[in-house]
């Protein structure tokens, strides 16, 4: 990599835009994440992990380098309260699928913390306080977690645009 490569790794985004100067696209807009994946404002707290395979990142033209932010595309903005104590964590793995109840734990480190995140309809970018250095060969796990302090049964879940890897197993895990 020549110089510093800045990259925005999107979560459930239309066309999965990855900004690395130039922009790379992954997937399509055929699927949604479903309500509340990963954002559901009525819950007190939530932790969700997503998997990006190295093969799909390199097929899109990405090279090893620094990832400095994550983009979300909110297809429906239904929540009214902000998400508190939001953390974005990243790690690498050789695991090809994440499955609910999976025993092996994938280590992640915090790359971004936001005290209060109030998303808007459309694109939302979360910059990292420390860039994540991708080695160009490992799969990337992104973990989103928040703690609102209390549940709010009257609030609602947000819906993000997403995609499927075409496999029989889901790409996200709720833990």
XYZ file of C-alpha atoms in Angstrom:
175
model
C 0.000 0.000 0.000
C 1.399 3.344 -0.965
C 0.824 5.983 1.702
C -2.131 5.717 4.028
C -5.202 3.927 2.713
C -8.345 5.196 4.384
C -11.308 2.894 4.205
C -14.906 3.072 5.328
C -16.185 -0.466 5.814
C -19.966 -0.348 5.550
C -22.431 -2.389 7.507
C -25.576 -3.448 5.634
C -25.233 -0.766 3.016
C -26.759 -0.396 -0.420
C -24.144 -1.733 -2.825
C -21.786 -2.050 0.156
C -19.689 0.986 -0.616
C -16.176 0.666 0.733
C -14.350 3.978 0.570
C -10.629 3.506 0.080
C -9.731 6.213 -2.441
C -11.154 5.034 -4.865
C -14.513 3.564 -3.811
C -15.198 -0.193 -3.986
C -18.610 -1.865 -3.895
C -19.545 -5.212 -2.336
C -22.819 -7.108 -2.704
C -26.174 -5.739 -3.786
C -29.296 -4.208 -2.282
C -31.433 -7.323 -2.527
C -31.832 -7.977 1.195
C -32.527 -6.024 4.351
C -31.204 -6.774 7.792
C -34.667 -7.001 9.285
C -35.925 -4.731 12.005
C -33.435 -4.177 14.778
C -30.322 -5.682 13.191
C -28.135 -4.302 14.656
C -30.150 -1.297 15.935
C -33.276 -1.725 18.081
C -33.956 1.303 20.293
C -36.560 -0.463 22.425
C -33.859 -2.773 23.859
C -31.675 -1.885 26.814
C -28.569 -3.306 25.135
C -27.513 -5.376 22.144
C -24.386 -6.908 20.636
C -24.264 -8.072 17.000
C -21.364 -9.403 14.945
C -20.995 -9.263 11.149
C -18.541 -11.109 8.939
C -16.807 -9.764 5.832
C -14.904 -12.448 3.935
C -11.435 -11.599 2.671
C -12.376 -13.154 -0.674
C -15.234 -10.674 -1.214
C -13.120 -7.722 -0.087
C -10.253 -8.592 -2.437
C -12.683 -9.436 -5.271
C -13.985 -5.884 -4.919
C -10.425 -4.615 -5.372
C -9.517 -3.868 -1.754
C -5.933 -4.217 -0.661
C -4.419 -4.516 2.798
C -4.445 -1.224 4.675
C -6.151 0.958 7.239
C -9.913 1.039 7.733
C -10.922 4.302 9.374
C -14.742 4.211 9.564
C -17.952 2.247 9.063
C -20.969 3.337 7.023
C -24.560 2.275 7.657
C -27.449 2.796 5.232
C -30.659 3.226 7.222
C -33.530 2.231 4.915
C -36.139 3.012 7.603
C -35.464 5.293 10.563
C -38.039 4.200 13.143
C -36.342 4.876 16.479
C -36.799 8.051 18.486
C -34.103 7.797 21.158
C -30.365 7.735 20.474
C -28.195 4.655 20.965
C -26.010 5.216 24.029
C -22.488 3.986 24.684
C -22.161 2.643 21.131
C -18.986 0.688 20.441
C -17.596 -0.510 17.130
C -15.173 -3.410 17.485
C -13.190 -5.218 14.810
C -11.116 -8.369 14.605
C -9.845 -10.915 12.126
C -10.758 -14.587 11.805
C -10.511 -17.609 9.545
C -14.159 -18.509 10.313
C -16.301 -18.353 7.143
C -19.747 -18.095 8.767
C -21.125 -16.738 12.034
C -23.887 -18.829 13.546
C -26.139 -18.047 16.538
C -24.920 -19.951 19.580
C -21.501 -20.589 18.092
C -19.053 -21.703 20.781
C -15.818 -20.173 19.466
C -15.399 -16.556 20.469
C -13.850 -14.181 17.948
C -11.645 -11.638 19.681
C -12.342 -8.029 18.794
C -10.853 -4.720 19.897
C -12.648 -1.384 20.181
C -11.920 1.038 17.346
C -14.725 3.535 17.891
C -16.874 4.661 20.818
C -19.754 7.132 20.602
C -21.519 8.315 23.759
C -24.782 9.003 21.894
C -25.541 7.985 18.290
C -28.686 9.424 16.673
C -28.891 7.944 13.186
C -30.646 9.612 10.276
C -32.413 8.152 7.253
C -29.783 7.319 4.633
C -26.028 7.016 5.061
C -24.459 7.302 8.504
C -20.678 7.203 8.964
C -18.986 6.239 12.229
C -15.317 7.257 12.245
C -12.838 5.195 14.259
C -10.657 6.799 16.908
C -7.903 4.368 15.840
C -7.691 2.913 12.313
C -8.016 -0.863 11.911
C -5.165 -2.396 9.925
C -6.462 -5.144 7.638
C -3.835 -7.672 6.535
C -5.533 -8.333 3.178
C -5.988 -12.084 3.773
C -8.086 -12.527 6.935
C -11.867 -12.304 7.203
C -13.030 -9.275 9.184
C -15.511 -9.461 12.056
C -17.300 -6.232 12.951
C -19.093 -6.074 16.288
C -21.658 -3.389 17.107
C -22.831 -3.053 20.702
C -24.643 -0.448 22.751
C -26.164 -0.017 26.206
C -29.074 2.389 26.508
C -29.279 1.968 30.288
C -32.913 0.846 30.203
C -35.468 -0.683 27.864
C -38.049 1.523 26.110
C -40.980 -0.634 25.014
C -42.596 2.271 23.166
C -39.602 2.838 20.873
C -38.944 0.985 17.617
C -36.244 -0.802 15.649
C -34.420 0.680 12.671
C -34.003 -1.195 9.376
C -30.785 -1.136 7.392
C -30.259 -2.211 3.782
C -28.174 -5.353 3.480
C -27.153 -8.318 1.439
C -26.767 -12.076 1.606
C -23.621 -14.008 0.824
C -25.766 -16.669 -0.829
C -24.812 -19.301 1.729
C -27.212 -21.283 3.863
C -25.825 -19.729 7.050
C -26.398 -16.177 8.170
C -23.584 -13.628 8.084
C -24.549 -12.074 11.399
C -24.668 -13.413 14.914
C -26.548 -11.971 17.863
C -24.760 -12.654 21.105
